[in-house]
Amino acid sequence: MGNMPIYAPLFVIFEMFRPVLPWLVAVVVIDALLLAVAALRGAPRGRRATGVSIVIGIVVAVIAALRLPAFTHAGLGDLVTVMDFVMLALAALGTGVAVGILAFPLVLVLSGTRRG
Amino acid sequence: MADNGYETGRGLSRRRFLKLAGVAAMGAAGAPWLIDPARAQVRTSARVVIAGAGAGGLAMASRLSRLLDGARITIVDSREIHWYQPGFTLIAGGVWAPDRVTTPNSAFMPGGVEWIKADIAEFDPDGNRVVTDQGQTVRYDYLVVATGLELDYGDIEGMERSLIGQHGIGSVYAGPQHAAATWATMQAFVEGGGLGIFGRPPGGIKCAGAPLKMTLLTDYHLREAGRRGRAELIYAAHNDALFGVAPVNERVTEMFGSRGIEPQYSHVLKAVDPGRRTATFDTPDGDATLDYDFLHVVPPMSPPDPVTNSALAWQEGPFSDKGWLEVDQYTMRHRRYPNVFGIGDVNGIPKGKTAASVKAQAPVVAGNLVRVIEDREPTHRYNGYTSCPLVTAVGQAMLVEFDYEGNLIPSFPFLDPLEPSWVPWMMEELMLRPAYDAVLRGRI
């Protein structure tokens, strides 16, 4: 911090995920392959898959909101300022969005194709 | 649907799928590298030697290897394992395991940088050379001194590093295993109660917030265990304040008061008798000896002997007593040897012995060194930025950031630097290590 450049958070996030980067890349590659499979099969049920992915994202976000303080060795009682709750909500939202996006290709394939 | 790669109605086209997949994969893998804060900019054949492979040395190696095209960069340090020192208080507070702060130094060593695995035995700035403890002479055109500092446990009579974890003695500074031993000692104190003594020595020390954190964490664990009433906590301040920045001092004093921690001012630990568990303090009223059950020792600190014994050390003024590196506090350039710069704990400057200081100093030192190589005046300036995530309990902290003048300069205006809360703790727990690694890789 301290006159931190505007791009700094990008590198911090990258370093945060560096230990699991191979796994993350694997998930992205698998997702790309799943998207390709869905595309090649034709007529994917995009809207249904989007809905299911959003539900998954919401569930994950709720779980993240409840578990994130414990993940940092803190308790919900340690959240005492408005910013604590805002940041928790944002972190949970981000986690939910990320998981929802990553889940979308699999959900899309599992949703099958549109008939007719 | 027509088999043309497109779909009408509610579905998605396969072309869009493939495009989206490609963009997502490229974005995930490559986005950080699209922004390079330190691209190769200056063509030079200069030989740059970096003395020390701690946070400052590695950050400089990373930055200079990208800023300088054609330079010969050598880093000299025997250390194979890097310690993430800001994590030591989390180990000593029972939150992290020791292995969470150790990484092979090779993981941060940039390609193309020569690593001499030896320690500096002699600086010869008049001859533009350093000599290693293995007898190797390394010549340079430009030198960055990043040796860090030494922990002088032996300056306290009866104290030595090996006592940490025994006889009720803890000390968070000496290393990850010593921090873990300090946690074990704190746990025993929480079980048994009695008198816990904390404090700090005079002079420049790294992370001056750590002694306060250890005091507050001990108080926290006593309360969590329901045993606070069985313990008395004393903080022995070396002067008339608990912290060198006025608003932080006021806040910590108030916090100590509300938590029943007794400050004792102008008390400097001078002797320990581990067998009898006594600690003797130098005070304005003479020596004062206290029986302790838990003693958290913060050793006096000094530059390594090769710096102190060289012409690079301050020759007069407040930083000459221990021989800290004589650099301009703003440009980080040596005041008498213009081809020498300093970064990190070794610098003889009013503030700035934290990893956060290194983060702020690294672009200044690298930028100014490059300008000097280009035969221009150094213009980058370090304002004394120092940060201390002051842990007040497991789960809460205050993100205190300040400059040379003691002004609070919060990076995040939405966080009150004097109000303990979860967000600074979450940053300490989750974000600071990745930020630190990015500093070592010269990315921020």
Short mmCIF file of N, CA and C in Angstrom, two decimals, chain B residues 3 5 55 63 87 89 92 109 135 154 172 262 268 272 302-303 305 310 354 362 368 384 398 418 442:
data_model
loop_
_atom_site.label_atom_id
_atom_site.label_comp_id
_atom_site.label_asym_id
_atom_site.label_seq_id
_atom_site.Cartn_x
_atom_site.Cartn_y
_atom_site.Cartn_z
N ASP B 3 -27.80 -25.21 -39.48
CA ASP B 3 -26.47 -25.61 -39.04
C ASP B 3 -25.42 -24.64 -39.58
N GLY B 5 -23.73 -22.53 -37.43
CA GLY B 5 -22.92 -22.04 -36.31
C GLY B 5 -23.64 -21.02 -35.46
N ALA B 55 13.82 -8.98 1.82
CA ALA B 55 12.74 -8.38 1.05
C ALA B 55 13.26 -7.25 0.15
N ARG B 63 13.16 -5.66 -9.78
CA ARG B 63 12.91 -4.40 -10.50
C ARG B 63 14.05 -4.08 -11.46
N GLY B 87 4.64 -12.26 9.22
CA GLY B 87 3.81 -13.35 9.73
C GLY B 87 4.22 -13.85 11.10
N THR B 89 4.25 -12.50 14.04
CA THR B 89 3.33 -12.25 15.15
C THR B 89 2.10 -13.15 15.06
N ALA B 92 3.32 -16.36 16.59
CA ALA B 92 3.43 -16.21 18.05
C ALA B 92 2.08 -15.96 18.70
N MET B 109 13.97 -15.31 -6.93
CA MET B 109 15.17 -14.83 -7.60
C MET B 109 14.89 -14.69 -9.09
N GLY B 135 35.95 -15.14 0.75
CA GLY B 135 37.15 -14.56 0.17
C GLY B 135 37.00 -14.05 -1.25
N GLY B 154 22.41 -10.63 22.84
CA GLY B 154 23.52 -10.65 23.79
C GLY B 154 23.75 -9.32 24.49
N VAL B 172 9.41 -12.64 19.48
CA VAL B 172 8.77 -12.89 18.20
C VAL B 172 9.70 -12.68 17.01
N GLU B 262 -0.69 -2.23 32.18
CA GLU B 262 -0.03 -1.10 32.85
C GLU B 262 1.22 -0.68 32.10
N VAL B 268 14.05 0.29 30.39
CA VAL B 268 14.79 -0.42 29.34
C VAL B 268 15.34 -1.72 29.93
N VAL B 272 18.47 -10.24 32.31
CA VAL B 272 17.50 -11.29 32.56
C VAL B 272 18.20 -12.39 33.36
N SER B 302 20.86 -3.67 15.39
CA SER B 302 21.96 -2.88 14.82
C SER B 302 22.26 -3.37 13.41
N PRO B 303 22.97 -2.57 12.64
CA PRO B 303 23.36 -3.04 11.31
C PRO B 303 24.37 -4.18 11.42
N ASP B 305 27.88 -6.08 11.13
CA ASP B 305 29.23 -5.54 11.34
C ASP B 305 29.89 -5.02 10.07
N SER B 310 32.39 -0.20 8.03
CA SER B 310 32.81 0.36 6.73
C SER B 310 32.62 1.87 6.70
N THR B 354 10.10 -1.69 8.14
CA THR B 354 9.04 -2.68 7.99
C THR B 354 9.01 -3.15 6.54
N ALA B 362 11.26 0.55 -2.60
CA ALA B 362 11.80 -0.16 -3.77
C ALA B 362 11.68 0.64 -5.07
N ASN B 368 15.67 5.87 -8.83
CA ASN B 368 16.81 6.78 -8.68
C ASN B 368 18.11 6.16 -9.18
N GLY B 384 8.84 8.28 3.89
CA GLY B 384 8.87 7.66 5.21
C GLY B 384 7.72 6.69 5.44
N MET B 398 -5.93 -2.72 13.51
CA MET B 398 -6.00 -1.36 13.00
C MET B 398 -4.91 -1.23 11.94
N LEU B 418 -7.58 4.12 13.34
CA LEU B 418 -7.48 3.99 14.80
C LEU B 418 -8.64 3.20 15.39
N GLY B 442 8.79 -7.48 -7.72
CA GLY B 442 8.92 -6.18 -8.39
C GLY B 442 7.69 -5.74 -9.14
#
